[in-house]
Every structure is written in structure tokens, then in C-alpha cells.
Coordinates of C-alpha atoms in Angstrom, one line a residue:
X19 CA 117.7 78.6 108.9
X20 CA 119.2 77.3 105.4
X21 CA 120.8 79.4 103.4
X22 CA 120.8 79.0 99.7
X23 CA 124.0 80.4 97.4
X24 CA 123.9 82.3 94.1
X25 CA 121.8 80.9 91.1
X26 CA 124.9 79.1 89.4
X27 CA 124.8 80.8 86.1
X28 CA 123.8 78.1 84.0
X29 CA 120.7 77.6 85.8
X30 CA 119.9 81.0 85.7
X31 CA 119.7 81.6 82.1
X32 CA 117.3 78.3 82.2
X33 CA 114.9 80.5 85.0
X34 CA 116.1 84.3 85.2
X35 CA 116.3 87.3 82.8
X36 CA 119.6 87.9 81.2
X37 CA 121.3 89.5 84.2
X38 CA 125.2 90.4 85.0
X39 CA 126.6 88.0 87.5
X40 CA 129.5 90.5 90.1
X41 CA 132.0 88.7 91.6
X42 CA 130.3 88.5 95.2
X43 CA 133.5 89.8 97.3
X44 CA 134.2 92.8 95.1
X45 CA 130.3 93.6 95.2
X46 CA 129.9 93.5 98.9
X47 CA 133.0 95.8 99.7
X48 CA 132.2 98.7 97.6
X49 CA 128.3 98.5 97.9
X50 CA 126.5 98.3 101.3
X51 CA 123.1 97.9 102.7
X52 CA 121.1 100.7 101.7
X53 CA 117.6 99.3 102.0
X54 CA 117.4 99.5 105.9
X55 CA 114.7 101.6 107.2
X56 CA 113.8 103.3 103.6
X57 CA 109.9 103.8 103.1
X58 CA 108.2 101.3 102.0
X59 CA 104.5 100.3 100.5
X60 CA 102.8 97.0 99.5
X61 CA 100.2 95.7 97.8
X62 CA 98.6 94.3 100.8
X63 CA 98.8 94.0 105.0
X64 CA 97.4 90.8 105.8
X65 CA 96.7 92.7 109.6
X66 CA 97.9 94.9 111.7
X67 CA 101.4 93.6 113.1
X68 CA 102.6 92.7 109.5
X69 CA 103.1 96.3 107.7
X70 CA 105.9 96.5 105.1
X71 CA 108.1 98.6 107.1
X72 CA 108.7 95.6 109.0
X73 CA 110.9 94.1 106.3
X74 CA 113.0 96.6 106.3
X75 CA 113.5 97.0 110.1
X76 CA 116.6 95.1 110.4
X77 CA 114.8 92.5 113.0
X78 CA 114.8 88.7 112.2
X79 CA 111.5 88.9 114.4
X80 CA 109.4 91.2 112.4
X81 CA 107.8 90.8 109.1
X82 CA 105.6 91.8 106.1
X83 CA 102.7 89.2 105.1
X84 CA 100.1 90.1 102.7
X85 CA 96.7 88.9 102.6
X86 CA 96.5 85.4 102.0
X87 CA 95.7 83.5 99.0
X88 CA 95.5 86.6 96.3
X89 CA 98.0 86.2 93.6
X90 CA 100.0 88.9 92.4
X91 CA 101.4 90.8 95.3
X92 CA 104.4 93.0 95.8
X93 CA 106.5 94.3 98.5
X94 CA 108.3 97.8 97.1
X95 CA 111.3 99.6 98.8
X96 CA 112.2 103.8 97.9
X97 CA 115.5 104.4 98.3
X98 CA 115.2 108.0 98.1
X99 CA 117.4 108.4 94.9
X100 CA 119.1 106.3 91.9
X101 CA 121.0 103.4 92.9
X102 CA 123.0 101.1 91.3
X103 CA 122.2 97.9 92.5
X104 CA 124.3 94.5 93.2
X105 CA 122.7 92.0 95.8
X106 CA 119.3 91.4 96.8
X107 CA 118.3 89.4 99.8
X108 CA 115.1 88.0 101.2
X109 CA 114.9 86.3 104.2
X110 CA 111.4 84.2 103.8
X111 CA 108.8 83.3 106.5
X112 CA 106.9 79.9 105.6
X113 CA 104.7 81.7 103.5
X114 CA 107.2 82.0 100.4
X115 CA 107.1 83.0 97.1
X116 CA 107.3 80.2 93.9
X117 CA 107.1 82.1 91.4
X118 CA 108.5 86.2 91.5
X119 CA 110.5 88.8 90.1
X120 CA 112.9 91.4 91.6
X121 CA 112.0 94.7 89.2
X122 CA 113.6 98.9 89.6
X123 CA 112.1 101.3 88.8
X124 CA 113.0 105.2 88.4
X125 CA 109.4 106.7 89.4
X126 CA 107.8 104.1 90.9
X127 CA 105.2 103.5 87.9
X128 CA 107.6 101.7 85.2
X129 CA 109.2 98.3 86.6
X130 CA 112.4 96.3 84.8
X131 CA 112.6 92.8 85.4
X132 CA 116.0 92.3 87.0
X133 CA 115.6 89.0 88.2
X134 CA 112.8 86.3 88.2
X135 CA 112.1 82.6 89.2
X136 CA 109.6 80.2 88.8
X137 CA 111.0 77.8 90.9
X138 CA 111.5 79.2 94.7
X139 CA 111.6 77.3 97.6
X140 CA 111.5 79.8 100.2
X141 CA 114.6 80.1 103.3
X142 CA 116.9 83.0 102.4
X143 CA 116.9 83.7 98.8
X144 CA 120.6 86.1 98.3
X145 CA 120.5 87.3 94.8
X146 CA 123.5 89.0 92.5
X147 CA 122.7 90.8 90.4
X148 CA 122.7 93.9 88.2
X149 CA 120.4 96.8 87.9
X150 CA 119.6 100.7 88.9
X151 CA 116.9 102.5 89.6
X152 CA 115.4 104.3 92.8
X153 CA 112.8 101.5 93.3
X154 CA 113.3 98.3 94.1
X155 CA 110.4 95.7 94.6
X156 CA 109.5 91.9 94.8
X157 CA 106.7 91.3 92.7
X158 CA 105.3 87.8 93.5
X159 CA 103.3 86.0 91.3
X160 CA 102.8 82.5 92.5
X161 CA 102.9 81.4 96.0
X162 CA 105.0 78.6 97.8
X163 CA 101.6 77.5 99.9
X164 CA 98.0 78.3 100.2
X165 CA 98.3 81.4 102.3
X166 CA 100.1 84.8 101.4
X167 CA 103.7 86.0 100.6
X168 CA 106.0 87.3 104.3
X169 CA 109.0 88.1 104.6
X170 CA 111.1 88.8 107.4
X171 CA 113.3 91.0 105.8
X172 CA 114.0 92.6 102.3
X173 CA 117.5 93.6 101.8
X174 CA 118.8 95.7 99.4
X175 CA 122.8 96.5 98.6
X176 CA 123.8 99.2 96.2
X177 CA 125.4 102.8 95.8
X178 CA 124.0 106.0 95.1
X179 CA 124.8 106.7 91.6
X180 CA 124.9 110.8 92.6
X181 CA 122.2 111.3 89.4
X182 CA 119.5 112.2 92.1
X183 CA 115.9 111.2 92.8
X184 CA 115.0 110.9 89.0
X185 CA 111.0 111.3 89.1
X186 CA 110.3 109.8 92.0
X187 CA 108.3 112.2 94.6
X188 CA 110.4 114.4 97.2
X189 CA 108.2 113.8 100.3
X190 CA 107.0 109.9 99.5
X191 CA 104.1 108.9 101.7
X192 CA 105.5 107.4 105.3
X193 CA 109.4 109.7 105.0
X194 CA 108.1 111.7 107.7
X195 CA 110.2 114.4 106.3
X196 CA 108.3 117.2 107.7
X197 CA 107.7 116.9 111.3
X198 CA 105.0 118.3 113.7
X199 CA 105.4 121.2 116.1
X200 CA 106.4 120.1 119.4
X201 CA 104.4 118.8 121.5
X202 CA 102.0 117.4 118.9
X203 CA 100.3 113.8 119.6
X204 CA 99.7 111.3 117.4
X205 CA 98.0 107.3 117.8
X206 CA 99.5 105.3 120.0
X207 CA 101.2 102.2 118.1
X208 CA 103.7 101.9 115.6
X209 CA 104.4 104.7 112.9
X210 CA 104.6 101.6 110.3
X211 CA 101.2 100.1 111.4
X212 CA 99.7 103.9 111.5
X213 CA 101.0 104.6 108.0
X214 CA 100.0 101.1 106.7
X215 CA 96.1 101.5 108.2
X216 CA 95.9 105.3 105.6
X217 CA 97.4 103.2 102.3
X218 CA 94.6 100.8 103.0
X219 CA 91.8 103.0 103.3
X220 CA 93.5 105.2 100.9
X221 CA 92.9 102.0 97.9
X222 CA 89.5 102.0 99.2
X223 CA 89.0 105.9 98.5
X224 CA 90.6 105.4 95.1
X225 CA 88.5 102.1 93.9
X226 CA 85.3 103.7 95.1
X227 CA 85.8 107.1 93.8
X228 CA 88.6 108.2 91.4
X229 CA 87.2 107.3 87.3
X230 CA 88.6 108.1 83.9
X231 CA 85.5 108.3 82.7
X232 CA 84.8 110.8 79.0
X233 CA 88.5 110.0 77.9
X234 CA 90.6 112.5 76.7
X235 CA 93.1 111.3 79.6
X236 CA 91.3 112.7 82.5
X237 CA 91.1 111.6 85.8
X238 CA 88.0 112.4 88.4
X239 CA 86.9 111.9 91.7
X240 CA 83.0 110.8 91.5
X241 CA 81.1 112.5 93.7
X242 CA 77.8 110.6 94.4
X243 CA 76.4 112.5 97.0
X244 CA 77.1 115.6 95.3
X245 CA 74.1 118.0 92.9
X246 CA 76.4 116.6 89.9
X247 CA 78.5 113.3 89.3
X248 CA 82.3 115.8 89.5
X249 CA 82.2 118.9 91.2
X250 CA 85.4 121.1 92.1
X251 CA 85.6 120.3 95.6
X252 CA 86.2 116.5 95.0
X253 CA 88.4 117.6 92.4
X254 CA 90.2 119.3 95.0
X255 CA 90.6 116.6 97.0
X256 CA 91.7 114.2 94.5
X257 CA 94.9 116.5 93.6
X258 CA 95.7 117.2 97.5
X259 CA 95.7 113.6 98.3
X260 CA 97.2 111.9 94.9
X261 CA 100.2 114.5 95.3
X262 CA 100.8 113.1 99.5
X263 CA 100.4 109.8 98.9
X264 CA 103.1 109.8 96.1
X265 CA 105.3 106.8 97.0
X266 CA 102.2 104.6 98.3
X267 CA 101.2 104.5 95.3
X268 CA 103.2 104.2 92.2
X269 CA 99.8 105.9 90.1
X270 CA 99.8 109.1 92.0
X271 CA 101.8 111.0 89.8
X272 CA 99.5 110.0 86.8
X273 CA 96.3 110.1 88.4
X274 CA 97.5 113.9 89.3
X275 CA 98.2 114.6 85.6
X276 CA 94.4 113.6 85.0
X277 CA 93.3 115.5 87.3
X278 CA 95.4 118.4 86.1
X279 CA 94.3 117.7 82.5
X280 CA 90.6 118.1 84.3
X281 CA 91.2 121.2 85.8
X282 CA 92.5 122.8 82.6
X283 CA 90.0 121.4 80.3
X284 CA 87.4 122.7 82.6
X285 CA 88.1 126.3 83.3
X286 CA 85.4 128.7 85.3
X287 CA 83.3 130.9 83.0
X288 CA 84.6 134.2 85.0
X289 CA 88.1 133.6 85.4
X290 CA 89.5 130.4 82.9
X291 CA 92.7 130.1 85.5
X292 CA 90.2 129.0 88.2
X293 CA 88.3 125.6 87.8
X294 CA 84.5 125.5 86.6
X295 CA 82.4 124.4 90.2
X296 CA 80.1 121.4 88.6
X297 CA 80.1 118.8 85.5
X298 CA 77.6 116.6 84.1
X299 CA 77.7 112.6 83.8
X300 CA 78.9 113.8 80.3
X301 CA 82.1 115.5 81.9
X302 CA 80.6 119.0 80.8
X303 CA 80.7 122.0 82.7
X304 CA 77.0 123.3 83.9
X305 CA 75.3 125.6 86.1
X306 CA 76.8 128.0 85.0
X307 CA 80.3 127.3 84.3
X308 CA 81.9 129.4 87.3
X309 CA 84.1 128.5 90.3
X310 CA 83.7 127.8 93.6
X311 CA 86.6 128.9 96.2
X312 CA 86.1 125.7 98.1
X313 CA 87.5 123.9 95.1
X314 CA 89.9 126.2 93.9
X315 CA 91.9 126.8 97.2
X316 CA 92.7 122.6 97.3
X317 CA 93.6 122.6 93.3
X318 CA 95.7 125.5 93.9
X319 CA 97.7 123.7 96.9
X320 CA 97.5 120.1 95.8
X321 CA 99.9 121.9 93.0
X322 CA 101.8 123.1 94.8
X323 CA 102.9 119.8 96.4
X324 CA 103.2 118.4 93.3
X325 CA 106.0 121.1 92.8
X326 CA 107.5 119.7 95.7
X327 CA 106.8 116.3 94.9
X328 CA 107.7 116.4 91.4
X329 CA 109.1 119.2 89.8
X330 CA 107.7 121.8 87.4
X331 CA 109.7 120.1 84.3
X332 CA 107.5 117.6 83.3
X333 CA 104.3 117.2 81.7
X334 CA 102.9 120.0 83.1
X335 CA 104.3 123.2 85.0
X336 CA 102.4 122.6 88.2
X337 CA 104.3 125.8 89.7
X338 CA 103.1 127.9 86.6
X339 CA 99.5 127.2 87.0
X340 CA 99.7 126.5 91.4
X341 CA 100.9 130.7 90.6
X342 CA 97.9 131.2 88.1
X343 CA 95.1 129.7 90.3
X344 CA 96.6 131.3 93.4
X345 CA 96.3 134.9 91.7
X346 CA 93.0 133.9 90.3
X347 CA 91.8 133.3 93.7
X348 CA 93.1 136.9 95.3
X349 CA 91.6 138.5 92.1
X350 CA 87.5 136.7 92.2
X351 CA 87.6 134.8 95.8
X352 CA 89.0 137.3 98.2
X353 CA 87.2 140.0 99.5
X354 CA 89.2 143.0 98.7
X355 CA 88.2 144.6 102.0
X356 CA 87.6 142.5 104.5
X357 CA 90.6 139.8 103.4
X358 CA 87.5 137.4 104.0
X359 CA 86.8 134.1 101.4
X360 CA 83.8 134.7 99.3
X361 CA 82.1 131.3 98.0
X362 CA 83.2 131.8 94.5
X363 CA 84.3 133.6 91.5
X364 CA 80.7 134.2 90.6
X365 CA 79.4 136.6 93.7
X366 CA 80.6 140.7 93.0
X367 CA 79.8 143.9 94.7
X368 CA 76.1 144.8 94.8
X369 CA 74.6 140.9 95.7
X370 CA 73.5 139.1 98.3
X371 CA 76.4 137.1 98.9
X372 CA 79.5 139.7 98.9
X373 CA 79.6 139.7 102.6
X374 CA 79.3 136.0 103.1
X375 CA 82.0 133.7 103.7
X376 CA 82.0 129.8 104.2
X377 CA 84.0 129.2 107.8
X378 CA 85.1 125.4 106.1
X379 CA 87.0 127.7 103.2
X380 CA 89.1 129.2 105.6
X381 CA 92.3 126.7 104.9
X382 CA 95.0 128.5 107.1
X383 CA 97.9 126.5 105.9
X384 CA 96.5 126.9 102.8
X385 CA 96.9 130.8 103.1
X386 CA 100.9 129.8 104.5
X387 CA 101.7 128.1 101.3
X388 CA 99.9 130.8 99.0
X389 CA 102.6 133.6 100.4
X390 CA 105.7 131.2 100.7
X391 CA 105.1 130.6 96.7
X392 CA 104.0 134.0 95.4
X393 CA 106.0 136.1 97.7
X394 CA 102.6 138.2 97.9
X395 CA 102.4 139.2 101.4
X396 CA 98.6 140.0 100.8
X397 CA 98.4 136.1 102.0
X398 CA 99.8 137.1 105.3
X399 CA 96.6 140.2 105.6
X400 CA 94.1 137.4 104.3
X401 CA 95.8 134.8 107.2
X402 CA 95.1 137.4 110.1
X403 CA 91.7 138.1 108.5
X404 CA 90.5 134.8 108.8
X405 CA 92.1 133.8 112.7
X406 CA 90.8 136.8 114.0
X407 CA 87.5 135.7 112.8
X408 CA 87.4 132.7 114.2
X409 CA 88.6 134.1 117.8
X410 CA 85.6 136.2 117.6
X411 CA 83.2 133.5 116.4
X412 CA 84.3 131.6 118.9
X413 CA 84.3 133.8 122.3
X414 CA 80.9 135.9 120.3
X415 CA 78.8 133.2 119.5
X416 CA 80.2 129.6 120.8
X417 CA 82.1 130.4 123.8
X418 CA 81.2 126.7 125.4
X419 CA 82.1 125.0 122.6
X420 CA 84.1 126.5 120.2
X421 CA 82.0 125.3 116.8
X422 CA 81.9 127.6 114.2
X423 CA 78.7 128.2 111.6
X424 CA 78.8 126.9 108.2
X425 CA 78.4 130.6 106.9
X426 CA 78.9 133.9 108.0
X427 CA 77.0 137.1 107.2
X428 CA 77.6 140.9 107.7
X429 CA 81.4 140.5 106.9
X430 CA 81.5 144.2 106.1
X431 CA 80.6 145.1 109.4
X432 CA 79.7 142.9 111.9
X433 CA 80.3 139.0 111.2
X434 CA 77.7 136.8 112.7
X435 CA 76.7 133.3 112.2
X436 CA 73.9 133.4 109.4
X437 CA 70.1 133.7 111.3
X438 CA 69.0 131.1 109.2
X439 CA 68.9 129.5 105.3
X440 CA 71.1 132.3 103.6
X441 CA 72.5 129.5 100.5
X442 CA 71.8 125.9 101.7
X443 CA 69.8 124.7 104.8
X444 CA 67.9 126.4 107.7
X445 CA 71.1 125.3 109.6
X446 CA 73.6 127.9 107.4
X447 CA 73.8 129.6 110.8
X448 CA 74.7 126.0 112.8
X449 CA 77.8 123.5 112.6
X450 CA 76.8 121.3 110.0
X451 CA 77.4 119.9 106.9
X452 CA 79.6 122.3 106.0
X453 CA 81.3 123.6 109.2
X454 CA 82.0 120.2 109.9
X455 CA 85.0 120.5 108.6
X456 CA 86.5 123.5 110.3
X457 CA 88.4 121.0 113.5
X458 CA 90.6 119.5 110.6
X459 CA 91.1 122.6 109.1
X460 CA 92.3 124.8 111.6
X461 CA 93.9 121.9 113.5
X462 CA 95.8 121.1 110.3
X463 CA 98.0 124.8 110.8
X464 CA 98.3 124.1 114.0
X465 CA 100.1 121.1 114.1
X466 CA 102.2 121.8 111.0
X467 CA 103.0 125.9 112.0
X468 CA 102.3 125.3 116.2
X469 CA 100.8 128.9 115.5
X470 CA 99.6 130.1 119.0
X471 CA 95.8 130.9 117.5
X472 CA 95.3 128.1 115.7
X473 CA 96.3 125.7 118.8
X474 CA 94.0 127.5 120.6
X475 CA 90.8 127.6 118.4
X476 CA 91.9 123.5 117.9
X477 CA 92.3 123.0 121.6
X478 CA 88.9 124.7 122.5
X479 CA 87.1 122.8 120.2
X480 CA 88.8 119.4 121.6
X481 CA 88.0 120.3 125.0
X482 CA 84.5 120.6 124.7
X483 CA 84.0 117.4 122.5
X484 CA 85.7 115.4 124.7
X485 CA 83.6 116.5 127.4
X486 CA 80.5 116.5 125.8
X487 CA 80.9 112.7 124.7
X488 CA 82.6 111.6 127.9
X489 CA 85.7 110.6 125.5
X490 CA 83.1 108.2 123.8
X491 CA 83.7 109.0 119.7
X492 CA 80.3 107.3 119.0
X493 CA 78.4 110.2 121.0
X494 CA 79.7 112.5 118.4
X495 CA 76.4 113.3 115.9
X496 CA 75.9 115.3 112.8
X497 CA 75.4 118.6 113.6
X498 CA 75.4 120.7 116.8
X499 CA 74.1 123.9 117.7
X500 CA 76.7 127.0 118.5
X501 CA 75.8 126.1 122.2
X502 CA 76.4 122.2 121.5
X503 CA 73.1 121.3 121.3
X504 CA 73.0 118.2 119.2
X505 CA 70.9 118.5 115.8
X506 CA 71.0 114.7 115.0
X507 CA 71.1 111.4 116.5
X508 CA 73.8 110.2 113.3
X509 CA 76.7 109.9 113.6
X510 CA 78.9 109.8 110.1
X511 CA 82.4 110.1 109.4
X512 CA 82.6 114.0 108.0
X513 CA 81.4 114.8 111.6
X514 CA 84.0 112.4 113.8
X515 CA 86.7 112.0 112.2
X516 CA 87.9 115.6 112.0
X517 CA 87.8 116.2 115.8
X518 CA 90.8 113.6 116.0
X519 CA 92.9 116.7 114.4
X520 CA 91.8 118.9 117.1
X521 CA 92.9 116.3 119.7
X522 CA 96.1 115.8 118.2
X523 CA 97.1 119.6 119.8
X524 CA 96.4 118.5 123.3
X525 CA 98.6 115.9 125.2
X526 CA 96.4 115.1 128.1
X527 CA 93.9 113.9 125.1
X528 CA 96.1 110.5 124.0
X529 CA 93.1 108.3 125.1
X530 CA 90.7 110.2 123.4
X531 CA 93.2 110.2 119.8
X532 CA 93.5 106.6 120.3
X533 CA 89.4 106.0 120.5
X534 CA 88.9 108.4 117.3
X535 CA 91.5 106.6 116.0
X536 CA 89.8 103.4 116.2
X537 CA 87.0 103.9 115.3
X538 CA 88.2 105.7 111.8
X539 CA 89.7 102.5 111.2
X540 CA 87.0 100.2 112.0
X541 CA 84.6 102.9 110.0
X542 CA 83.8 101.2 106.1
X543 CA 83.9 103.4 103.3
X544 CA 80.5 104.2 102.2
X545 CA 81.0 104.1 98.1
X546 CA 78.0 106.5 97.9
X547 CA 79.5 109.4 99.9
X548 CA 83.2 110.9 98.5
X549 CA 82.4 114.0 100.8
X550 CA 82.5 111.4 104.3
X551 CA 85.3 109.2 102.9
X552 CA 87.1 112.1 101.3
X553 CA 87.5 114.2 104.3
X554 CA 88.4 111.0 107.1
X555 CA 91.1 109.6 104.3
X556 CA 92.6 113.1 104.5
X557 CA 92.2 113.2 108.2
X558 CA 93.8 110.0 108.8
X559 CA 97.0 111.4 106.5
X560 CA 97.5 113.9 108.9
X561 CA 96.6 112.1 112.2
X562 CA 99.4 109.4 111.3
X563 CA 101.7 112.6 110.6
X564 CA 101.4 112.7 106.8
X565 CA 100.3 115.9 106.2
X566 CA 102.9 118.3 104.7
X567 CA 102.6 122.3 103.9
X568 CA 104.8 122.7 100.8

């Protein structure tokens, strides 16, 4: 394939920024290739078979392509910390780009030109030049020929300038930093092409559903299918998955900040460290004002990532206020006596609802990262609380199947599903719309803690959907008795999707991952339901091994 040299400087100050030309020998023997097999992220896949990582893989016979004939599109590389950069080099397909720009970046979100051309003419394009930063992208804007931009590969050469990670995130999206218990499956196919498939339903979630809508520099997630246009548990949702995707997307750190700004500006009538449960298309708090536990047990962990991800020196503390929310929640969500969830801030001693509890609250690696940040070993009580309860919901009242009840009464003495409409539908007692949940939930502390009761409330629940569907995911329906029988002929995403967490903690179910798998992928986002979209995207995250307990 031809080769083309360095720019000769003269031409270069005619069709690139200013930049400092190295002599190439000294360059290349202090600074090496540090680009190979970093995370990476695009602006588009043009299919599966084509995902960034490919670029970066070292192989001639790989490659990235983007959708084809969109103009602008970019191919970005994290090289886990601040480099100082000499040489870049891209290795074209026939889809090439005219017209592009190399830019760095410290945080992913703010770019400096550090070389551009308007004239490219595709090959192998070896750049010198100067520059630093921890991100490093290609950032086309005109394309050699009718179809998309590929390249083969995208190599950068540099040396850590030992000044750290800047703001960039800790755990970016793809790293892979924090792996599985052992013996945890996951999709068959390539970790690239799994990672690429939840960045591209991940844009979908975002264009359908996150806003700044009302100003004041907020961010929400919309909730359309909701009693009100923002309520806490989208909220919720929004912070968990802007703070994992961090390094997919360059906006997740400021999309966070919105939604921290949110949270703040709207804080529960009963206890203003918790978030207020419901807003109005006005962004005003209503119904009350108060907070629902739902809600507040994602706000308090998607800050607590963002810890992780980010640092507490910024903007805003997130440790300070994860610390707040998470004693706000032991305070007015935890029943001080049976260690149970209640279903808000607003339900005391002496109602109707004290002994209830909400089975798709009970977030056990939620409760993990409660007591690893606040040292407060009452997390640990609350943690053995809630398994035992679902051991004895499951052999009590669903020992075929394993499916949980959206709400549970008598907490004080007995807990049994609820015998009928006790806060939402005749089916409070059934798995529905709320329950649904509960296979992603507890399958989520299974895979990331291998804790023996959580594998085995995942695995009963796999066994018997598997069976029950003959390993077919479009037999799975909306709602199911406790003794599996079926309650609907649907068959939407909130009910699918998270049984492909429950299978990931068997390995004699890899067929059956692979076919919920599939057909996540192949499911469209519905723009007027966050709830089904909301919970596959973060399903998907943790099926392609995403999914991180800070």
C-alpha cells in the first residue's frame, strides 16, 4: 500500500494548524506506540464487524467504518492518562477522509486542533506532530468518497507525561477494569462488537430521553410513560448510567452535573438531602414534594461512581452529597426494625404502608456500596435483611419459579406477597410492572460479588424461564403469576431483557444469553416509554460486562 512522508513544512502552514515539526528519528526512540488496545468510542459503527476497537487492534485485517455518507464523524482513542504526543498514524481503508483534524483532549469534552487537512487522499497518512492531552481523536469532516470514513488502524505514539488522568473518568466505558466473578457468562462474539452494540442504543436512550428543559443548567431524563414528565426514578437512572458510560461519551460528565444540579434544586419536602419523587412540565416539584426510595437509592449510587469516575474536587463534591443521600436514606427509607426498604421518605409509624416494601427497591449491590463508602455497617444488617427475604419469597410463595411480587406486606411479622391492590394495581401481589425488575437486580450482585444467595435466587429464576419459554425470548410476556402463570400475551422489553442478567450466572445457559441477547439488539427504542428503554440500556451495560460497584 503507498506510503505517504511527513507534510513538508511549507505545505503545512498552507493546510495545517501551527504545529511543531520533531525530528522523526529522535521522536520515534524516546516515544513509542501507546495507542494499541486503549478504549476506544466513535461516533458511528456502520455494522457489526466494524467497531472502533478494531482500529486499535494492531491487525492490518480489521477496521473501524462509520455509517456511510453522514458528515462529521470521529474515531476517539483514551489513553488512560496525559500524554505528550509526537506521531500519529492512520492506515486508511478506501473509504478515506478529505477533509479532518487530529484534536487532544484532557476530559474527553474539550478538543485542540493539533493537526488538520483539507486535502487527504487516503493510503497511510504518518503525521508529526506536537500535542498532549489524554484524548486523542480523528475528527472527519469531509469524506474522500460517497460512503463513510474506515480505517484500519489508528496509531498513536507518545509518553506519559506522569501528571495523571487529568478529568478524564477512572473506569471509561469498554476498560473492563472490574471483572466478573468467575464463572460468569457473557454474549458470545467479540467484547468490541458487544460494547459497541450498548454505545449505540445508549445515543438512542439519550436522544429520546435526556432534555435540558426549564434552564437553570439542568439536565433530565423525560419520563413519558410516567404520572409526571420527570420523576426520581428516571432521574436515578440518568445519574447511574451517565456516570458508566463516561468515556463513550465525551458529555457524560456534564450531563451528570445537570442531573446533580436537578437533584439539588429539587430536594424532598421531608428530608431536603433526599430528591423530591415527581415534577411538573414546569420542572416544579408536586404531589407533594417528598421522596421515593426507588429514586433515591440510584442518585445515591450513580454518585458514588462519579466519585470513582471523577473525583469529589470539581464542581460538585459527589462524595459529600453520595454520604448525605446515603444517610438520608437509613434515616426516612429504612425500616428501623425489620432492615426492610420502605417506598419513601413520606410513609412513618402508624400508616398503612410502614410494613410494605417494594421487592424491585431491594438493590443488593447497592447496599455493598452504601457500607464500603460510609463505613456504617448497618448496610451489611439491611443486606442480610433483604436476601433472606427473598430466599423466603422464593421457596414460601414461588418455589417453581422463583418470581418475586411487586410489594410485600406484613414485614413486621410475616412477609407475604400483597393479596391484592395495596398502592398500584390488583397485581401488587404478582410479578409485574414493578417486580419485573427484580432478575437484573439481584443478578447484578451476583455477578459483580459471586455472593452464594444472590447466584442462587438469579439462577432459580433463569432456570425456570428458560424452561418455561423452551429457550424462545419471545415467549417471555408481561407479567406472571407467583406460580408462572402468564398475565399477558405482551411481550415488552422491562419484562425480557432483565432475565438475560439472571442467565448470565449459569454456564449451561450460553444459548439462551445469546437469544436474549439478540433480540435486545434487534428490540427499537420506543421514545414513549424511558421505563422499558431505561432498564434494557442498563441491562445491556452489564450483560456486555459494563457494570461496576464503586
Amino acid at each position: 500500500m503507498r506510503r505517504r512522508s511527513v507534510i513538508p513544512l511549507g505545505l503545512a502552514a498552507l493546510l495545517a494548524l501551527p504545529l511543531t515539526v520533531l525530528p522523526g528519528a529522535e521522536a520515534e526512540a524516546a516515544d513509542g506506540l501507546v495507542s494499541a488496545g486503549r478504549p476506544t468510542a466513535s461516533s458511528s459503527v456502520e455494522g457489526s464487524g466494524f467497531e472502533p476497537a478494531l482500529a486499535v487492534d494492531g491487525s492490518a485485517a480489521t477496521r473501524w467504518a462509520s455509517q456511510e455518507g453522514v458528515d462529521p464523524q470521529w474515531l476517539r482513542i483514551d489513553l488512560g492518562s496525559n500524554h505528550t504526543l509526537s506521531r500519529v498514524k492512520l492506515n486508511w481503508e478506501a473509504a478515506y477522509a478529505k477533509t479532518y483534524r487530529i484534536q487532544t483532549s484532557a476530559d474527553g469534552s474539550t478538543w485542540t486542533d493539533v493537526y488538520s487537512t483539507t486535502t487527504g487522499d487516503g493510503a497511510v497518512d504518518d503525521l508529526t506532530l506536537s500535542g498532549s492531552g489524554r484524548y486523542v481523536r480523528m475528527y472527519g469532516t469531509g469524506r474522500g468518497t460517497p460512503y463513510g470514513y474506515s480505517l484500519w488502524e489508528f496509531e498513536v505514539y507518545g509518553a506519559p507525561t506522569g501528571t495523571g488522568g487529568g478529568t478524564g473518568p477512572a473506569v471509561p466505558f469498554g476498560s473492563h477494569l472490574k471483572p466478573y466473578a468467575a464463572g460468569t457468562i457473557k454474549p458470545s462474539g467479540s467484547q468490541a462488537t458487544l460494547d459497541q452494540k450498548v454505545v449505540d442504543y445508549y445515543n438512542r436512550w439519550k436522544a429520546a430521553f435526556v432534555r435540558q428543559n426549564c434552564g437553570n443548567g439542568w439536565y433530565q431524563v423525560i419520563s413519558p410513560d410516567a404520572d409526571h414528565p420527570y420523576v426520581a426514578e428516571a432521574q436515578g437512572y440518568g445519574m447511574v448510567i451517565a456516570a458508566t458510560m463516561a468515556g463513550a461519551d465525551p458529555d457524560a460528565k456534564k450531563i451528570f452535573d445537570g442531573l446533580v444540579k436537578w437533584k439539588i434544586d429539587h430536594p424532598s419536602s421531608i428530608n431536603p438531602d433526599l430528591l423530591a419523587a415527581e415534577q411538573d412540565v414546569n420542572c416544579r416539584s408536586v404531589n407533594g414534594g417528598d421522596g421515593a426510595t426507588d429514586g433515591d437509592m440510584d442518585v445515591a449510587y450513580g454518585l458514588l461512581l462519579a466519585d470513582k469516575q471523577w473525583g469529589s474536587a470539581g464542581t460538585y463534591n459527589y462524595k459529600a452529597l453520595a454520604l448525605k443521600h446515603i444517610a438520608a436514606i437509613k434515616k426516612d427509607e429504612v425500616n428501623p426494625t425489620t432492615k426492610l426498604l420502605k417506598l419513601g421518605d413520606w410513609t412513618s409509624s402508624g400508616d398503612q404502608y410502614y410494613w410494605l416494601s417494594r421487592t424491585s427497591d431491594w438493590m443488593v449491590d447497592h447496599f455493598r456500596a452504601f457500607r464500603a463508602a460510609s463505613g456504617d455497617t448497618t448496610w451489611d444488617a439491611v443486606r442480610t435483611a433483604h436476601q433472606t427475604q427473598i430466599a423466603n419469597l422464593q421457596s414460601g410463595y414461588a418455589s417453581g419459579t422463583g418470581l418475586l411480587p411487586d410489594f410485600v406486606v406484613d414485614t413486621n411479622t410475616s412477609p407475604k406477597p400483597a393479596p391484592g391492590q395495596v398502592l398500584e394495581d390488583p397485581n401488587d401481589g404478582q410479578y409485574w410492572w414493578n417486580a419485573c425488575r427484580t432478575p437484573w437486580r439481584i443478578a447484578d450482585d451476583a455477578v459483580t460479588s459471586g455472593d452464594a444467595k444472590s447466584l442462587a435466587a438469579a439462577r432459580k429464576l433463569n432456570g425456570w424461564i428458560k424452561t418455561k419459554t423452551g429457550g424462545d425470548p419471545n415467549k417471555i410476556v408481561n407479567g406472571y403469576k407467583l406460580n408462572g402463570t402468564a398475565l399477558s400475551a405482551d411481550g415488552d422489553a422491562a419484562f425480557f431483557a432483565p432475565f438475560a442478567v439472571a442467565a448470565m450466572t449459569d454456564s449451561g445457559s450460553q444459548a439462551w444469553l445469546d437469544a436474549l441477547w439478540n433480540k435486545m439488539v434487534a428490540t427499537p427504542i420506543g421514545t414513549d416509554s424511558y421505563f422499558s428503554a431505561s432498564i434494557q440500556l442498563q441491562v445491556m451495560i452489564t450483560v456486555s460486562g459494563n457494570h461496576w460497584v464503586p
